[in-house]
Every structure is written in structure tokens, then in C-alpha cells.
Amino acid sequence: MSEDCIFCSIVAGDIPGRIVRETNHAVAFLDANPLAPGHTLVVPKQHYGRLNEIPGDEAADLFDAVHDLSAAVEDAVDADAVSIGINDGEAAGQEVPHTHVHLVPRFEGDGGGPFHAINPSSEQPSEDELDEIAEAVRER
Ligand code: AMP
Ligand code: ZN
């Protein structure tokens, strides 16, 4: 547990949260400022800042919960779809430094965009640049 972490405090029960699921390594609760009805956050019980800090078995448990909740949340609010995402790092918009997965129910014609609305650069990479990037990821 990290002192002063709001999500650690929710996991510990020190501050209230509308918890909807608890597994061995993960807890899910409703977002306090929802982008849509049913907006849910799934967090590891332990404090990890970034996704890649979570050990594999705990990450698997977290994503099991995401998999399960994607249908549960959609159904509970009678939504048509769900946007699922992580703001992984400050430059990506992460504000709470305890990694978390957003499940945002989506409704036909709700006016929200797809992830393709995230468009920091309008220039398309060349074929060579795409090859270089793919190689750099493979090497790691
Ligand atoms: P992010 O920008 O990805 O770090 O998202 C943080 C999310 O946490 C936002 O959607 C907030 O509305 C949500 N949030 C902040 N404080 C609380 C809280 N006490 N309980 C539930 N959700 C919260
Ligand atoms: Zn924390």
C-alpha cells in the first residue's frame, strides 16, 4: 500500500468506493466522475504505478476481471458497447498513479469517439518507418 494513494485507500476500505468485484489480485469499483453510467475502474490490489510493473500472474488476474466485467458492466446499464483503456503514464493522461483499467459503457449515438480519436501526430509513417518500429518492439 502506498500512503496518500486514493486507490490503495479504496482497496483497503479506508475510504468509500462502490466496489463491484473483488478477485485475488484485483478490485473493481465505479468511477466517481463517470464518463457514462457504469464507468468502472479495475485496479490491482497492490500499488503499481504503471501497467508493466505488475507481475505476470497479478496482471493475468486483473485482465481476467476486465474480461468478465466487460459483459457485466455493459449488461448492467443496458449499453451497446464498451470502450476499454488505460492511460498508462502521465503523458497519456494518467492522473491517479495507481494503474487502472477504464471500462466505459458506450451507447449508439453517444457522440464519443473511438481510440483513433487519440491522434497526436497527423503524419502517417512510411513503410520503412513502420518496419523499423516493428523491429524495435520485437528486439525488446
Ligand atoms: P486517469 O486519468 O486514467 O488516472 O483516471 C483516474 C480516474 O479516477 C478518473 O476517471 C476519476 O474520475 C477517477 N477517480 C478519482 N478519484 C476517485 C475515487 N475516489 N473513486 C472513484 N474514482 C475516482
Ligand atoms: Zn495505490
mmCIF file of N, CA and C in Angstrom, residues 5-13 15-22 26-34 38-45 62 65 69 73 96 98-103:
data_model
loop_
_atom_site.group_PDB
_atom_site.id
_atom_site.type_symbol
_atom_site.label_atom_id
_atom_site.label_comp_id
_atom_site.label_asym_id
_atom_site.label_seq_id
_atom_site.Cartn_x
_atom_site.Cartn_y
_atom_site.Cartn_z
ATOM 1 N N CYS A 5 -2.332 7.273 -1.546
ATOM 2 C CA CYS A 5 -2.870 6.819 -2.829
ATOM 3 C C CYS A 5 -4.359 6.546 -2.657
ATOM 4 N N ILE A 6 -5.159 7.246 -3.430
ATOM 5 C CA ILE A 6 -6.614 7.153 -3.275
ATOM 6 C C ILE A 6 -7.118 5.747 -3.594
ATOM 7 N N PHE A 7 -6.516 5.105 -4.589
ATOM 8 C CA PHE A 7 -6.993 3.762 -4.943
ATOM 9 C C PHE A 7 -6.538 2.723 -3.906
ATOM 10 N N CYS A 8 -5.344 2.872 -3.344
ATOM 11 C CA CYS A 8 -4.942 1.993 -2.234
ATOM 12 C C CYS A 8 -5.918 2.148 -1.072
ATOM 13 N N SER A 9 -6.356 3.379 -0.819
ATOM 14 C CA SER A 9 -7.292 3.619 0.292
ATOM 15 C C SER A 9 -8.636 2.960 0.030
ATOM 16 N N ILE A 10 -9.079 2.970 -1.239
ATOM 17 C CA ILE A 10 -10.345 2.291 -1.572
ATOM 18 C C ILE A 10 -10.181 0.783 -1.400
ATOM 19 N N VAL A 11 -9.056 0.241 -1.903
ATOM 20 C CA VAL A 11 -8.811 -1.210 -1.784
ATOM 21 C C VAL A 11 -8.781 -1.618 -0.309
ATOM 22 N N ALA A 12 -8.169 -0.773 0.534
ATOM 23 C CA ALA A 12 -8.048 -1.089 1.965
ATOM 24 C C ALA A 12 -9.351 -0.848 2.728
ATOM 25 N N GLY A 13 -10.323 -0.189 2.078
ATOM 26 C CA GLY A 13 -11.593 0.111 2.751
ATOM 27 C C GLY A 13 -11.517 1.346 3.629
ATOM 28 N N ILE A 15 -11.393 4.513 2.511
ATOM 29 C CA ILE A 15 -12.356 5.499 2.000
ATOM 30 C C ILE A 15 -13.389 4.732 1.176
ATOM 31 N N PRO A 16 -14.603 5.282 1.089
ATOM 32 C CA PRO A 16 -15.663 4.504 0.434
ATOM 33 C C PRO A 16 -15.474 4.399 -1.068
ATOM 34 N N GLY A 17 -15.868 3.260 -1.584
ATOM 35 C CA GLY A 17 -15.876 3.043 -3.029
ATOM 36 C C GLY A 17 -17.024 2.101 -3.335
ATOM 37 N N ARG A 18 -17.623 2.266 -4.509
ATOM 38 C CA ARG A 18 -18.719 1.359 -4.898
ATOM 39 C C ARG A 18 -18.109 0.134 -5.570
ATOM 40 N N ILE A 19 -17.637 -0.784 -4.728
ATOM 41 C CA ILE A 19 -16.921 -1.964 -5.228
ATOM 42 C C ILE A 19 -17.911 -2.921 -5.881
ATOM 43 N N VAL A 20 -17.557 -3.366 -7.097
ATOM 44 C CA VAL A 20 -18.454 -4.262 -7.839
ATOM 45 C C VAL A 20 -17.847 -5.647 -8.045
ATOM 46 N N ARG A 21 -16.546 -5.801 -7.790
ATOM 47 C CA ARG A 21 -15.915 -7.112 -7.962
ATOM 48 C C ARG A 21 -14.607 -7.114 -7.186
ATOM 49 N N GLU A 22 -14.321 -8.266 -6.572
ATOM 50 C CA GLU A 22 -13.014 -8.434 -5.920
ATOM 51 C C GLU A 22 -12.493 -9.810 -6.281
ATOM 52 N N ALA A 26 -7.231 -8.235 -7.734
ATOM 53 C CA ALA A 26 -7.833 -7.042 -8.345
ATOM 54 C C ALA A 26 -9.123 -6.643 -7.639
ATOM 55 N N VAL A 27 -9.419 -5.359 -7.738
ATOM 56 C CA VAL A 27 -10.675 -4.817 -7.227
ATOM 57 C C VAL A 27 -11.251 -3.909 -8.309
ATOM 58 N N ALA A 28 -12.566 -3.959 -8.482
ATOM 59 C CA ALA A 28 -13.234 -3.070 -9.441
ATOM 60 C C ALA A 28 -14.262 -2.241 -8.698
ATOM 61 N N PHE A 29 -14.327 -0.958 -9.046
ATOM 62 C CA PHE A 29 -15.298 -0.054 -8.402
ATOM 63 C C PHE A 29 -15.745 0.994 -9.408
ATOM 64 N N LEU A 30 -16.889 1.597 -9.130
ATOM 65 C CA LEU A 30 -17.401 2.618 -10.046
ATOM 66 C C LEU A 30 -16.551 3.871 -9.977
ATOM 67 N N ASP A 31 -16.315 4.471 -11.149
ATOM 68 C CA ASP A 31 -15.603 5.752 -11.218
ATOM 69 C C ASP A 31 -16.475 6.838 -10.574
ATOM 70 N N ALA A 32 -15.847 7.671 -9.749
ATOM 71 C CA ALA A 32 -16.591 8.707 -9.019
ATOM 72 C C ALA A 32 -17.035 9.849 -9.938
ATOM 73 N N ASN A 33 -16.391 10.006 -11.067
ATOM 74 C CA ASN A 33 -16.757 11.044 -12.046
ATOM 75 C C ASN A 33 -16.954 10.364 -13.398
ATOM 76 N N PRO A 34 -18.010 9.595 -13.530
ATOM 77 C CA PRO A 34 -18.145 8.721 -14.697
ATOM 78 C C PRO A 34 -18.297 9.468 -16.014
ATOM 79 N N GLY A 38 -22.145 3.585 -15.340
ATOM 80 C CA GLY A 38 -21.484 2.278 -15.268
ATOM 81 C C GLY A 38 -19.981 2.332 -15.456
ATOM 82 N N HIS A 39 -19.418 3.527 -15.705
ATOM 83 C CA HIS A 39 -17.951 3.673 -15.857
ATOM 84 C C HIS A 39 -17.273 3.023 -14.649
ATOM 85 N N THR A 40 -16.467 2.010 -14.938
ATOM 86 C CA THR A 40 -15.862 1.184 -13.886
ATOM 87 C C THR A 40 -14.348 1.203 -14.015
ATOM 88 N N LEU A 41 -13.660 1.159 -12.886
ATOM 89 C CA LEU A 41 -12.203 1.073 -12.863
ATOM 90 C C LEU A 41 -11.802 -0.267 -12.260
ATOM 91 N N VAL A 42 -10.854 -0.935 -12.900
ATOM 92 C CA VAL A 42 -10.331 -2.194 -12.366
ATOM 93 C C VAL A 42 -8.866 -1.956 -12.011
ATOM 94 N N VAL A 43 -8.514 -2.233 -10.756
ATOM 95 C CA VAL A 43 -7.165 -1.897 -10.268
ATOM 96 C C VAL A 43 -6.515 -3.117 -9.622
ATOM 97 N N PRO A 44 -5.191 -3.221 -9.695
ATOM 98 C CA PRO A 44 -4.529 -4.254 -8.897
ATOM 99 C C PRO A 44 -4.632 -3.887 -7.419
ATOM 100 N N LYS A 45 -4.706 -4.912 -6.554
ATOM 101 C CA LYS A 45 -4.786 -4.614 -5.122
ATOM 102 C C LYS A 45 -3.502 -3.967 -4.611
ATOM 103 N N LEU A 62 -5.905 -9.514 -13.137
ATOM 104 C CA LEU A 62 -6.531 -8.207 -13.415
ATOM 105 C C LEU A 62 -7.297 -8.267 -14.738
ATOM 106 N N ALA A 65 -10.460 -10.206 -14.720
ATOM 107 C CA ALA A 65 -11.563 -9.406 -14.167
ATOM 108 C C ALA A 65 -12.105 -8.445 -15.224
ATOM 109 N N LEU A 69 -15.852 -8.458 -16.488
ATOM 110 C CA LEU A 69 -16.661 -7.268 -16.220
ATOM 111 C C LEU A 69 -17.118 -6.575 -17.494
ATOM 112 N N VAL A 73 -20.737 -5.162 -16.969
ATOM 113 C CA VAL A 73 -20.998 -3.712 -16.914
ATOM 114 C C VAL A 73 -21.910 -3.295 -18.066
ATOM 115 N N VAL A 96 -4.219 9.385 -11.698
ATOM 116 C CA VAL A 96 -4.041 8.647 -10.437
ATOM 117 C C VAL A 96 -2.900 7.651 -10.640
ATOM 118 N N HIS A 98 -1.814 4.946 -9.665
ATOM 119 C CA HIS A 98 -2.026 3.534 -9.304
ATOM 120 C C HIS A 98 -2.730 2.969 -10.542
ATOM 121 N N THR A 99 -2.015 2.131 -11.275
ATOM 122 C CA THR A 99 -2.509 1.749 -12.606
ATOM 123 C C THR A 99 -3.937 1.205 -12.549
ATOM 124 N N HIS A 100 -4.719 1.498 -13.575
ATOM 125 C CA HIS A 100 -6.133 1.118 -13.575
ATOM 126 C C HIS A 100 -6.651 1.020 -15.000
ATOM 127 N N VAL A 101 -7.607 0.109 -15.171
ATOM 128 C CA VAL A 101 -8.240 -0.083 -16.479
ATOM 129 C C VAL A 101 -9.624 0.554 -16.432
ATOM 130 N N HIS A 102 -9.896 1.419 -17.411
ATOM 131 C CA HIS A 102 -11.227 2.037 -17.517
ATOM 132 C C HIS A 102 -12.138 1.155 -18.364
ATOM 133 N N LEU A 103 -13.345 0.917 -17.888
ATOM 134 C CA LEU A 103 -14.395 0.318 -18.709
ATOM 135 C C LEU A 103 -15.498 1.371 -18.827
#
